[in-house]
């Protein structure tokens, strides 16, 4: 084999701590290497051209590039060598940047290590074989997980592009957190007025199939051909029959059911429609509160229902959908304010979360849009907002900024001053973070036009005095202690990952960070892709963000899906497991360890059992390769021979 | 359940808080817990030593743990939260800087002697249920509020006991003694601590606030587990009354005295008469 070696300087990223010229010179001594050179930016256009020129002038049959991580530029270089007529799998990339030059400052040691890494790549390349992709058909349907504003935007964009969409929403209605909001910053748009029509569109589009009150149970398959099991949770109401007339909710005698939509302020009936604009507008029975389901007596709704839609014997049902791509828009949870014992959230009824206050402000909320205290229904005059409750606090393992609280506090304070002009609003804050379009101006309006009093510093304690709350804290600008006697305290609870985020990630085989937010493929350049092909991200499941950013990501994810579906077939990755039937003893261990169900056993005409790889399902993880007692199953491009050659050369 | 612990009284319990010492000993005797003295015990080092040199402070406290270990004991109980902090710090410094620590200490140290407070002993080792069963003279129709102070539950990772902001261990023990426990928002607010010596007005204000809240929630008495808290709330109550033009008259008892009374231990044995604010009303049946 004739091998060419290209050492990238990556400006000073590599050349700063690695003598690239020495590496290239040394590489010429390795077996089969006929050409070696270092270059400033191998990934640049002239850099790629240098590789292509060398391939033709030196009649190269294989190429090693020692540069950055293959995660970054392996596709780039594979394309470059392919253009010059070499099979793209006759290429190896040694990562002498992340694995070498960026780690140590000892130039001599780094250079030695870089030489070793190039030597390993050359040894592997000498055993490479040309590999060829096959084409598989793409199922041009897309699954959207989550029906908040990000998922809705993604679904509608895909639908507009003519794609069939399957949407799965955990709650009985789509709309997510945004549906609960009264107004949105910084325009004070009515939230349900701008979201409502989009929700209706989801219901009315013929190419969107909505599974509300459903969850993703299992996912198998691969890009272009996923199979998704969806659990339709029992609603005890036949939604095909239910017209959403609401008669049942009028007559239901169990009136103390927890009102999830109103964040536990007030109560609802056991059979309920979560809110007037719910999509789908269908009734559901909360089995924890239904008198018949808990006590065996009642069935009032069954008698009252004009279309006979009540089904007390309903069970969860699993349905299977096949799709070619998945957009994850599974949203977030809000921090549990009870963690801060000093604020008394959960103990004092007039210490509430910002989402509860949002429901109080809303005309469709528990108090009809009149601001009242949960404890005694009195109109509050002194209201304190406390920011960063569960944000930027390492003591509660939330070191990150939730990004939205400064803005929604300003909005809520403005709305409060608007509703109750003789009220006083105080905001206790650490810093004000308002980097969006028109955001800082909005904060200034709260301060200057609406007279909201901003106090920089933390609150240390809240305690009741009579029927009011004493808020004790510091003003760190004036350097004094502050005590405010408040009627109502609103805690700006921060954003945290959804309780179900981690299990869902494991079903999707995507990764998440230490706080449970899903990892994008590249933080700058691939913000809505995941490292699992065919799975895309939108909204807060990827990290805290506001509505405009969530909507933007929803559209971005949809456009990625449309680009994927613009082709009828996709190329499979040929780096999959392969069985040498002559050596296979049919023990079936590979079938047991395969996490993707990509191996099955077959019986040959002579009656012997052999294992078989479903190449389109195989993800190339290599577990079977490591398990096989006879080394009959080999992962192409990472065979035992190739890996051992890399290791052995280190000890030669 | 622990039956035998090393007992480290600390300096307060030999002087200002002698009634704390008396009531701890009497209560443990009745509950069947043997308190083993630490021979030749020395000062825990308190604030001056660790302010001057953390290693010195740790070694001073650590010597007491080392002696307890040599007596074959693996738990040291102390009534004083400040001593408790010093003893626990010794173990922590030993883990972080073992060679320097051993160098200063100059005697064998294993780091496996656990330091606990008397409150921890009562709540975690004996438990409110057992105490409730032993109660003979419950505080009927009396309201007693617990005051925990700053050190018993904080910092949380260090104290590893109860909730740092809303502790409930003493609440449960008072309930076991038969008294009602109103919600007391100031149960961990600062009493002013040692500022009574240098800036007395601060203590007047802070202690006054705690007494004010106790009165507002209708308390007949306060329960404490710290000699310094007790001193500020009880001994200085008269000063507070003069400084704030108030007329507080709230008895401040150690939790061990309250449980001791409920168990039927003689009040004199518990040192009740040593308290500054008279307790007569608390013991009159309503």
mmCIF file of N, CA and C in Angstrom, chain B residues 88-202:
data_model
loop_
_atom_site.group_PDB
_atom_site.id
_atom_site.type_symbol
_atom_site.label_atom_id
_atom_site.label_comp_id
_atom_site.label_asym_id
_atom_site.label_seq_id
_atom_site.Cartn_x
_atom_site.Cartn_y
_atom_site.Cartn_z
ATOM 1 N N UNK B 88 -15.885 17.930 65.633
ATOM 2 C CA UNK B 88 -16.074 17.440 64.261
ATOM 3 C C UNK B 88 -14.998 18.003 63.338
ATOM 4 N N UNK B 89 -14.598 19.254 63.599
ATOM 5 C CA UNK B 89 -13.557 19.855 62.775
ATOM 6 C C UNK B 89 -12.247 19.073 62.900
ATOM 7 N N UNK B 90 -11.975 18.566 64.116
ATOM 8 C CA UNK B 90 -10.741 17.789 64.304
ATOM 9 C C UNK B 90 -10.707 16.614 63.326
ATOM 10 N N UNK B 91 -11.834 15.889 63.245
ATOM 11 C CA UNK B 91 -11.897 14.754 62.305
ATOM 12 C C UNK B 91 -11.713 15.214 60.866
ATOM 13 N N UNK B 92 -12.315 16.381 60.558
ATOM 14 C CA UNK B 92 -12.230 16.883 59.179
ATOM 15 C C UNK B 92 -10.786 17.278 58.829
ATOM 16 N N UNK B 93 -10.136 17.988 59.745
ATOM 17 C CA UNK B 93 -8.752 18.413 59.487
ATOM 18 C C UNK B 93 -7.846 17.188 59.386
ATOM 19 N N UNK B 94 -8.128 16.177 60.214
ATOM 20 C CA UNK B 94 -7.345 14.938 60.144
ATOM 21 C C UNK B 94 -7.470 14.301 58.755
ATOM 22 N N UNK B 95 -8.690 14.329 58.184
ATOM 23 C CA UNK B 95 -8.892 13.738 56.857
ATOM 24 C C UNK B 95 -8.172 14.553 55.784
ATOM 25 N N UNK B 96 -8.189 15.909 55.961
ATOM 26 C CA UNK B 96 -7.642 16.759 54.901
ATOM 27 C C UNK B 96 -6.122 16.922 54.990
ATOM 28 N N UNK B 97 -5.601 17.045 56.202
ATOM 29 C CA UNK B 97 -4.163 17.293 56.356
ATOM 30 C C UNK B 97 -3.599 16.340 57.411
ATOM 31 N N UNK B 98 -3.650 15.004 57.142
ATOM 32 C CA UNK B 98 -3.333 14.032 58.192
ATOM 33 C C UNK B 98 -1.937 14.207 58.799
ATOM 34 N N UNK B 99 -0.917 14.396 57.971
ATOM 35 C CA UNK B 99 0.428 14.381 58.547
ATOM 36 C C UNK B 99 0.676 15.606 59.429
ATOM 37 N N UNK B 100 0.220 16.782 58.953
ATOM 38 C CA UNK B 100 0.413 17.994 59.765
ATOM 39 C C UNK B 100 -0.352 17.884 61.077
ATOM 40 N N UNK B 101 -1.580 17.377 60.965
ATOM 41 C CA UNK B 101 -2.431 17.253 62.148
ATOM 42 C C UNK B 101 -1.774 16.333 63.188
ATOM 43 N N UNK B 102 -1.317 15.164 62.741
ATOM 44 C CA UNK B 102 -0.711 14.203 63.658
ATOM 45 C C UNK B 102 0.565 14.771 64.271
ATOM 46 N N UNK B 103 1.256 15.565 63.473
ATOM 47 C CA UNK B 103 2.487 16.193 63.934
ATOM 48 C C UNK B 103 2.212 17.103 65.133
ATOM 49 N N UNK B 104 1.136 17.929 64.996
ATOM 50 C CA UNK B 104 0.797 18.860 66.075
ATOM 51 C C UNK B 104 0.217 18.103 67.267
ATOM 52 N N UNK B 105 -0.627 17.111 66.999
ATOM 53 C CA UNK B 105 -1.321 16.389 68.064
ATOM 54 C C UNK B 105 -0.328 15.559 68.888
ATOM 55 N N UNK B 106 0.579 14.866 68.216
ATOM 56 C CA UNK B 106 1.601 14.096 68.904
ATOM 57 C C UNK B 106 1.090 12.884 69.653
ATOM 58 N N UNK B 107 -0.049 12.348 69.249
ATOM 59 C CA UNK B 107 -0.526 11.084 69.835
ATOM 60 C C UNK B 107 -1.346 10.338 68.786
ATOM 61 N N UNK B 108 -1.580 9.036 69.006
ATOM 62 C CA UNK B 108 -2.292 8.270 67.976
ATOM 63 C C UNK B 108 -3.706 8.816 67.757
ATOM 64 N N UNK B 109 -4.120 8.858 66.499
ATOM 65 C CA UNK B 109 -5.458 9.370 66.162
ATOM 66 C C UNK B 109 -6.008 8.563 65.002
ATOM 67 N N UNK B 110 -7.209 8.030 65.182
ATOM 68 C CA UNK B 110 -7.763 7.157 64.134
ATOM 69 C C UNK B 110 -8.810 7.868 63.283
ATOM 70 N N UNK B 111 -9.392 8.954 63.793
ATOM 71 C CA UNK B 111 -10.392 9.685 63.006
ATOM 72 C C UNK B 111 -11.732 8.984 62.930
ATOM 73 N N UNK B 112 -11.925 7.894 63.708
ATOM 74 C CA UNK B 112 -13.203 7.176 63.606
ATOM 75 C C UNK B 112 -14.070 7.345 64.852
ATOM 76 N N UNK B 113 -13.752 8.346 65.682
ATOM 77 C CA UNK B 113 -14.621 8.629 66.831
ATOM 78 C C UNK B 113 -15.636 9.687 66.394
ATOM 79 N N UNK B 114 -16.906 9.335 66.507
ATOM 80 C CA UNK B 114 -17.964 10.213 66.042
ATOM 81 C C UNK B 114 -18.346 11.174 67.168
ATOM 82 N N UNK B 115 -18.517 12.461 66.799
ATOM 83 C CA UNK B 115 -18.980 13.437 67.789
ATOM 84 C C UNK B 115 -20.442 13.752 67.518
ATOM 85 N N UNK B 116 -21.267 13.697 68.563
ATOM 86 C CA UNK B 116 -22.688 14.030 68.401
ATOM 87 C C UNK B 116 -23.116 14.975 69.511
ATOM 88 N N UNK B 117 -24.232 15.680 69.246
ATOM 89 C CA UNK B 117 -24.775 16.581 70.262
ATOM 90 C C UNK B 117 -25.748 15.793 71.132
ATOM 91 N N UNK B 118 -26.085 16.360 72.269
ATOM 92 C CA UNK B 118 -27.058 15.684 73.131
ATOM 93 C C UNK B 118 -28.415 15.631 72.434
ATOM 94 N N UNK B 119 -28.690 16.662 71.604
ATOM 95 C CA UNK B 119 -29.954 16.663 70.848
ATOM 96 C C UNK B 119 -29.997 15.495 69.866
ATOM 97 N N UNK B 120 -28.846 15.279 69.205
ATOM 98 C CA UNK B 120 -28.752 14.151 68.272
ATOM 99 C C UNK B 120 -28.952 12.822 69.012
ATOM 100 N N UNK B 121 -28.349 12.739 70.193
ATOM 101 C CA UNK B 121 -28.484 11.518 70.989
ATOM 102 C C UNK B 121 -29.953 11.259 71.312
ATOM 103 N N UNK B 122 -30.653 12.323 71.740
ATOM 104 C CA UNK B 122 -32.052 12.167 72.146
ATOM 105 C C UNK B 122 -32.943 11.863 70.937
ATOM 106 N N UNK B 123 -32.654 12.532 69.821
ATOM 107 C CA UNK B 123 -33.562 12.430 68.675
ATOM 108 C C UNK B 123 -33.267 11.204 67.815
ATOM 109 N N UNK B 124 -31.978 10.981 67.556
ATOM 110 C CA UNK B 124 -31.637 9.909 66.615
ATOM 111 C C UNK B 124 -31.404 8.570 67.305
ATOM 112 N N UNK B 125 -30.811 8.620 68.492
ATOM 113 C CA UNK B 125 -30.466 7.346 69.132
ATOM 114 C C UNK B 125 -31.599 6.829 70.021
ATOM 115 N N UNK B 126 -32.261 7.750 70.731
ATOM 116 C CA UNK B 126 -33.355 7.315 71.606
ATOM 117 C C UNK B 126 -34.697 7.484 70.896
ATOM 118 N N UNK B 127 -34.944 8.669 70.397
ATOM 119 C CA UNK B 127 -36.135 8.872 69.572
ATOM 120 C C UNK B 127 -37.331 9.353 70.379
ATOM 121 N N UNK B 128 -38.162 10.226 69.769
ATOM 122 C CA UNK B 128 -39.325 10.797 70.448
ATOM 123 C C UNK B 128 -40.312 9.728 70.928
ATOM 124 N N UNK B 129 -40.432 8.628 70.181
ATOM 125 C CA UNK B 129 -41.425 7.609 70.556
ATOM 126 C C UNK B 129 -41.112 7.005 71.911
ATOM 127 N N UNK B 130 -39.838 6.651 72.083
ATOM 128 C CA UNK B 130 -39.418 6.026 73.334
ATOM 129 C C UNK B 130 -39.589 7.004 74.490
ATOM 130 N N UNK B 131 -39.239 8.264 74.229
ATOM 131 C CA UNK B 131 -39.351 9.278 75.274
ATOM 132 C C UNK B 131 -40.808 9.483 75.658
ATOM 133 N N UNK B 132 -41.663 9.524 74.625
ATOM 134 C CA UNK B 132 -43.089 9.733 74.905
ATOM 135 C C UNK B 132 -43.636 8.636 75.829
ATOM 136 N N UNK B 133 -43.149 7.413 75.607
ATOM 137 C CA UNK B 133 -43.620 6.295 76.429
ATOM 138 C C UNK B 133 -43.160 6.445 77.888
ATOM 139 N N UNK B 134 -41.998 7.107 78.067
ATOM 140 C CA UNK B 134 -41.450 7.227 79.411
ATOM 141 C C UNK B 134 -42.007 8.434 80.171
ATOM 142 N N UNK B 135 -42.757 9.279 79.472
ATOM 143 C CA UNK B 135 -43.221 10.524 80.096
ATOM 144 C C UNK B 135 -44.258 10.224 81.176
ATOM 145 N N UNK B 136 -44.052 10.813 82.378
ATOM 146 C CA UNK B 136 -45.007 10.612 83.476
ATOM 147 C C UNK B 136 -45.795 11.891 83.741
ATOM 148 N N UNK B 137 -45.168 13.030 83.531
ATOM 149 C CA UNK B 137 -45.820 14.309 83.834
ATOM 150 C C UNK B 137 -45.789 15.207 82.597
ATOM 151 N N UNK B 138 -46.673 14.936 81.654
ATOM 152 C CA UNK B 138 -46.642 15.723 80.414
ATOM 153 C C UNK B 138 -46.987 17.193 80.666
ATOM 154 N N UNK B 139 -46.433 18.067 79.817
ATOM 155 C CA UNK B 139 -46.741 19.502 79.894
ATOM 156 C C UNK B 139 -48.110 19.740 79.259
ATOM 157 N N UNK B 140 -49.139 19.513 80.014
ATOM 158 C CA UNK B 140 -50.494 19.656 79.449
ATOM 159 C C UNK B 140 -50.829 21.132 79.273
ATOM 160 N N UNK B 141 -51.457 21.440 78.149
ATOM 161 C CA UNK B 141 -51.946 22.801 77.875
ATOM 162 C C UNK B 141 -50.840 23.853 77.920
ATOM 163 N N UNK B 142 -49.613 23.459 77.646
ATOM 164 C CA UNK B 142 -48.525 24.433 77.595
ATOM 165 C C UNK B 142 -47.969 24.471 76.169
ATOM 166 N N UNK B 143 -47.565 25.686 75.796
ATOM 167 C CA UNK B 143 -46.946 25.842 74.477
ATOM 168 C C UNK B 143 -45.465 26.127 74.671
ATOM 169 N N UNK B 144 -44.628 25.305 74.087
ATOM 170 C CA UNK B 144 -43.187 25.522 74.185
ATOM 171 C C UNK B 144 -42.621 25.574 72.765
ATOM 172 N N UNK B 145 -41.853 26.637 72.460
ATOM 173 C CA UNK B 145 -41.280 26.734 71.117
ATOM 174 C C UNK B 145 -39.788 26.384 71.170
ATOM 175 N N UNK B 146 -39.312 25.672 70.146
ATOM 176 C CA UNK B 146 -37.901 25.293 70.113
ATOM 177 C C UNK B 146 -37.071 26.394 69.473
ATOM 178 N N UNK B 147 -35.915 26.649 70.056
ATOM 179 C CA UNK B 147 -34.984 27.575 69.411
ATOM 180 C C UNK B 147 -33.661 26.833 69.202
ATOM 181 N N UNK B 148 -33.286 26.661 67.936
ATOM 182 C CA UNK B 148 -32.135 25.809 67.597
ATOM 183 C C UNK B 148 -30.827 26.584 67.509
ATOM 184 N N UNK B 149 -30.911 27.882 67.232
ATOM 185 C CA UNK B 149 -29.678 28.636 67.026
ATOM 186 C C UNK B 149 -29.043 28.290 65.694
ATOM 187 N N UNK B 150 -27.774 28.620 65.582
ATOM 188 C CA UNK B 150 -27.153 28.558 64.254
ATOM 189 C C UNK B 150 -26.370 27.278 63.985
ATOM 190 N N UNK B 151 -25.731 26.716 64.991
ATOM 191 C CA UNK B 151 -24.696 25.704 64.719
ATOM 192 C C UNK B 151 -25.185 24.266 64.660
ATOM 193 N N UNK B 152 -26.310 23.978 65.322
ATOM 194 C CA UNK B 152 -26.696 22.572 65.450
ATOM 195 C C UNK B 152 -26.987 21.906 64.113
ATOM 196 N N UNK B 153 -27.482 22.690 63.136
ATOM 197 C CA UNK B 153 -27.845 22.079 61.856
ATOM 198 C C UNK B 153 -27.049 22.660 60.695
ATOM 199 N N UNK B 154 -26.092 23.532 60.997
ATOM 200 C CA UNK B 154 -25.414 24.199 59.881
ATOM 201 C C UNK B 154 -23.907 24.253 60.082
ATOM 202 N N UNK B 155 -23.096 24.345 59.002
ATOM 203 C CA UNK B 155 -23.548 24.207 57.616
ATOM 204 C C UNK B 155 -24.048 22.784 57.350
ATOM 205 N N UNK B 156 -25.046 22.624 56.500
ATOM 206 C CA UNK B 156 -25.724 21.332 56.370
ATOM 207 C C UNK B 156 -24.766 20.166 56.079
ATOM 208 N N UNK B 157 -23.831 20.369 55.165
ATOM 209 C CA UNK B 157 -22.950 19.262 54.785
ATOM 210 C C UNK B 157 -22.055 18.866 55.950
ATOM 211 N N UNK B 158 -21.774 19.812 56.834
ATOM 212 C CA UNK B 158 -20.909 19.554 57.979
ATOM 213 C C UNK B 158 -21.716 18.959 59.137
ATOM 214 N N UNK B 159 -22.873 19.571 59.412
ATOM 215 C CA UNK B 159 -23.670 19.138 60.559
ATOM 216 C C UNK B 159 -24.309 17.770 60.322
ATOM 217 N N UNK B 160 -24.790 17.552 59.115
ATOM 218 C CA UNK B 160 -25.467 16.305 58.760
ATOM 219 C C UNK B 160 -26.503 15.909 59.792
ATOM 220 N N UNK B 161 -27.320 16.892 60.155
ATOM 221 C CA UNK B 161 -28.364 16.640 61.145
ATOM 222 C C UNK B 161 -29.546 17.562 60.875
ATOM 223 N N UNK B 162 -30.724 16.970 60.731
ATOM 224 C CA UNK B 162 -31.964 17.719 60.613
ATOM 225 C C UNK B 162 -31.920 18.683 59.403
ATOM 226 N N UNK B 163 -32.964 19.481 59.272
ATOM 227 C CA UNK B 163 -33.047 20.420 58.142
ATOM 228 C C UNK B 163 -32.359 21.726 58.541
ATOM 229 N N UNK B 164 -31.501 22.277 57.670
ATOM 230 C CA UNK B 164 -30.756 23.473 58.072
ATOM 231 C C UNK B 164 -31.634 24.696 58.306
ATOM 232 N N UNK B 165 -32.729 24.829 57.575
ATOM 233 C CA UNK B 165 -33.545 26.040 57.688
ATOM 234 C C UNK B 165 -34.802 25.824 58.523
ATOM 235 N N UNK B 166 -35.345 24.649 58.480
ATOM 236 C CA UNK B 166 -36.550 24.389 59.262
ATOM 237 C C UNK B 166 -36.397 23.070 60.016
ATOM 238 N N UNK B 167 -35.505 23.046 61.028
ATOM 239 C CA UNK B 167 -35.297 21.795 61.765
ATOM 240 C C UNK B 167 -36.535 21.432 62.579
ATOM 241 N N UNK B 168 -36.696 20.147 62.855
ATOM 242 C CA UNK B 168 -37.890 19.701 63.577
ATOM 243 C C UNK B 168 -37.575 18.754 64.728
ATOM 244 N N UNK B 169 -36.299 18.409 64.934
ATOM 245 C CA UNK B 169 -35.981 17.397 65.942
ATOM 246 C C UNK B 169 -36.457 17.816 67.337
ATOM 247 N N UNK B 170 -36.167 19.069 67.720
ATOM 248 C CA UNK B 170 -36.595 19.507 69.044
ATOM 249 C C UNK B 170 -38.118 19.628 69.122
ATOM 250 N N UNK B 171 -38.739 20.033 67.995
ATOM 251 C CA UNK B 171 -40.204 20.091 67.955
ATOM 252 C C UNK B 171 -40.794 18.742 68.383
ATOM 253 N N UNK B 172 -40.250 17.675 67.761
ATOM 254 C CA UNK B 172 -40.788 16.336 68.031
ATOM 255 C C UNK B 172 -40.559 15.934 69.486
ATOM 256 N N UNK B 173 -39.394 16.323 70.028
ATOM 257 C CA UNK B 173 -39.084 15.945 71.411
ATOM 258 C C UNK B 173 -39.981 16.691 72.400
ATOM 259 N N UNK B 174 -40.264 17.973 72.086
ATOM 260 C CA UNK B 174 -41.146 18.750 72.973
ATOM 261 C C UNK B 174 -42.557 18.165 72.931
ATOM 262 N N UNK B 175 -42.970 17.794 71.716
ATOM 263 C CA UNK B 175 -44.290 17.170 71.595
ATOM 264 C C UNK B 175 -44.339 15.878 72.412
ATOM 265 N N UNK B 176 -43.220 15.130 72.376
ATOM 266 C CA UNK B 176 -43.173 13.893 73.152
ATOM 267 C C UNK B 176 -43.323 14.180 74.636
ATOM 268 N N UNK B 177 -42.832 15.360 75.055
ATOM 269 C CA UNK B 177 -42.953 15.746 76.466
ATOM 270 C C UNK B 177 -44.341 16.280 76.796
ATOM 271 N N UNK B 178 -45.222 16.271 75.822
ATOM 272 C CA UNK B 178 -46.623 16.589 76.070
ATOM 273 C C UNK B 178 -47.025 18.023 75.833
ATOM 274 N N UNK B 179 -46.074 18.883 75.440
ATOM 275 C CA UNK B 179 -46.428 20.288 75.208
ATOM 276 C C UNK B 179 -46.834 20.492 73.748
ATOM 277 N N UNK B 180 -47.585 21.551 73.514
ATOM 278 C CA UNK B 180 -47.913 21.928 72.141
ATOM 279 C C UNK B 180 -46.753 22.741 71.577
ATOM 280 N N UNK B 181 -46.501 22.590 70.270
ATOM 281 C CA UNK B 181 -45.399 23.316 69.639
ATOM 282 C C UNK B 181 -45.957 24.179 68.515
ATOM 283 N N UNK B 182 -46.166 25.471 68.781
ATOM 284 C CA UNK B 182 -46.634 26.335 67.692
ATOM 285 C C UNK B 182 -45.530 26.497 66.639
ATOM 286 N N UNK B 183 -45.945 26.774 65.384
ATOM 287 C CA UNK B 183 -44.950 27.042 64.332
ATOM 288 C C UNK B 183 -44.143 28.269 64.753
ATOM 289 N N UNK B 184 -42.831 28.107 64.816
ATOM 290 C CA UNK B 184 -41.979 29.193 65.315
ATOM 291 C C UNK B 184 -41.010 29.617 64.210
ATOM 292 N N UNK B 185 -41.330 30.700 63.501
ATOM 293 C CA UNK B 185 -40.525 31.065 62.327
ATOM 294 C C UNK B 185 -39.084 31.421 62.656
ATOM 295 N N UNK B 186 -38.796 31.813 63.898
ATOM 296 C CA UNK B 186 -37.444 32.267 64.214
ATOM 297 C C UNK B 186 -36.584 31.188 64.848
ATOM 298 N N UNK B 187 -36.905 29.934 64.569
ATOM 299 C CA UNK B 187 -36.214 28.864 65.284
ATOM 300 C C UNK B 187 -34.732 28.768 64.944
ATOM 301 N N UNK B 188 -34.313 29.324 63.808
ATOM 302 C CA UNK B 188 -32.868 29.308 63.509
ATOM 303 C C UNK B 188 -32.296 30.710 63.305
ATOM 304 N N UNK B 189 -33.057 31.748 63.650
ATOM 305 C CA UNK B 189 -32.525 33.109 63.516
ATOM 306 C C UNK B 189 -31.409 33.351 64.533
ATOM 307 N N UNK B 190 -30.474 34.198 64.171
ATOM 308 C CA UNK B 190 -29.303 34.435 65.026
ATOM 309 C C UNK B 190 -29.702 35.119 66.337
ATOM 310 N N UNK B 191 -29.122 34.660 67.463
ATOM 311 C CA UNK B 191 -29.411 35.276 68.765
ATOM 312 C C UNK B 191 -28.412 36.396 69.073
ATOM 313 N N UNK B 192 -27.404 36.549 68.212
ATOM 314 C CA UNK B 192 -26.374 37.560 68.471
ATOM 315 C C UNK B 192 -25.095 36.950 68.994
ATOM 316 N N UNK B 193 -25.181 35.713 69.444
ATOM 317 C CA UNK B 193 -24.022 34.943 69.894
ATOM 318 C C UNK B 193 -23.126 35.757 70.813
ATOM 319 N N UNK B 194 -21.818 35.710 70.562
ATOM 320 C CA UNK B 194 -20.863 36.315 71.489
ATOM 321 C C UNK B 194 -20.768 37.830 71.338
ATOM 322 N N UNK B 195 -21.565 38.418 70.444
ATOM 323 C CA UNK B 195 -21.533 39.879 70.312
ATOM 324 C C UNK B 195 -22.014 40.559 71.593
ATOM 325 N N UNK B 196 -22.628 39.796 72.493
ATOM 326 C CA UNK B 196 -23.041 40.338 73.784
ATOM 327 C C UNK B 196 -21.899 40.975 74.527
ATOM 328 N N UNK B 197 -20.689 40.534 74.216
ATOM 329 C CA UNK B 197 -19.530 41.100 74.918
ATOM 330 C C UNK B 197 -19.069 42.390 74.253
ATOM 331 N N UNK B 198 -19.047 42.407 72.911
ATOM 332 C CA UNK B 198 -18.465 43.553 72.215
ATOM 333 C C UNK B 198 -19.503 44.559 71.718
ATOM 334 N N UNK B 199 -20.667 44.077 71.280
ATOM 335 C CA UNK B 199 -21.682 44.993 70.743
ATOM 336 C C UNK B 199 -23.035 44.599 71.309
ATOM 337 N N UNK B 200 -23.258 44.960 72.522
ATOM 338 C CA UNK B 200 -24.418 44.434 73.200
ATOM 339 C C UNK B 200 -25.731 44.850 72.518
ATOM 340 N N UNK B 201 -25.752 46.036 71.897
ATOM 341 C CA UNK B 201 -27.000 46.492 71.273
ATOM 342 C C UNK B 201 -27.474 45.525 70.185
ATOM 343 N N UNK B 202 -26.503 44.876 69.493
ATOM 344 C CA UNK B 202 -26.886 43.915 68.442
ATOM 345 C C UNK B 202 -27.614 42.726 69.073
#
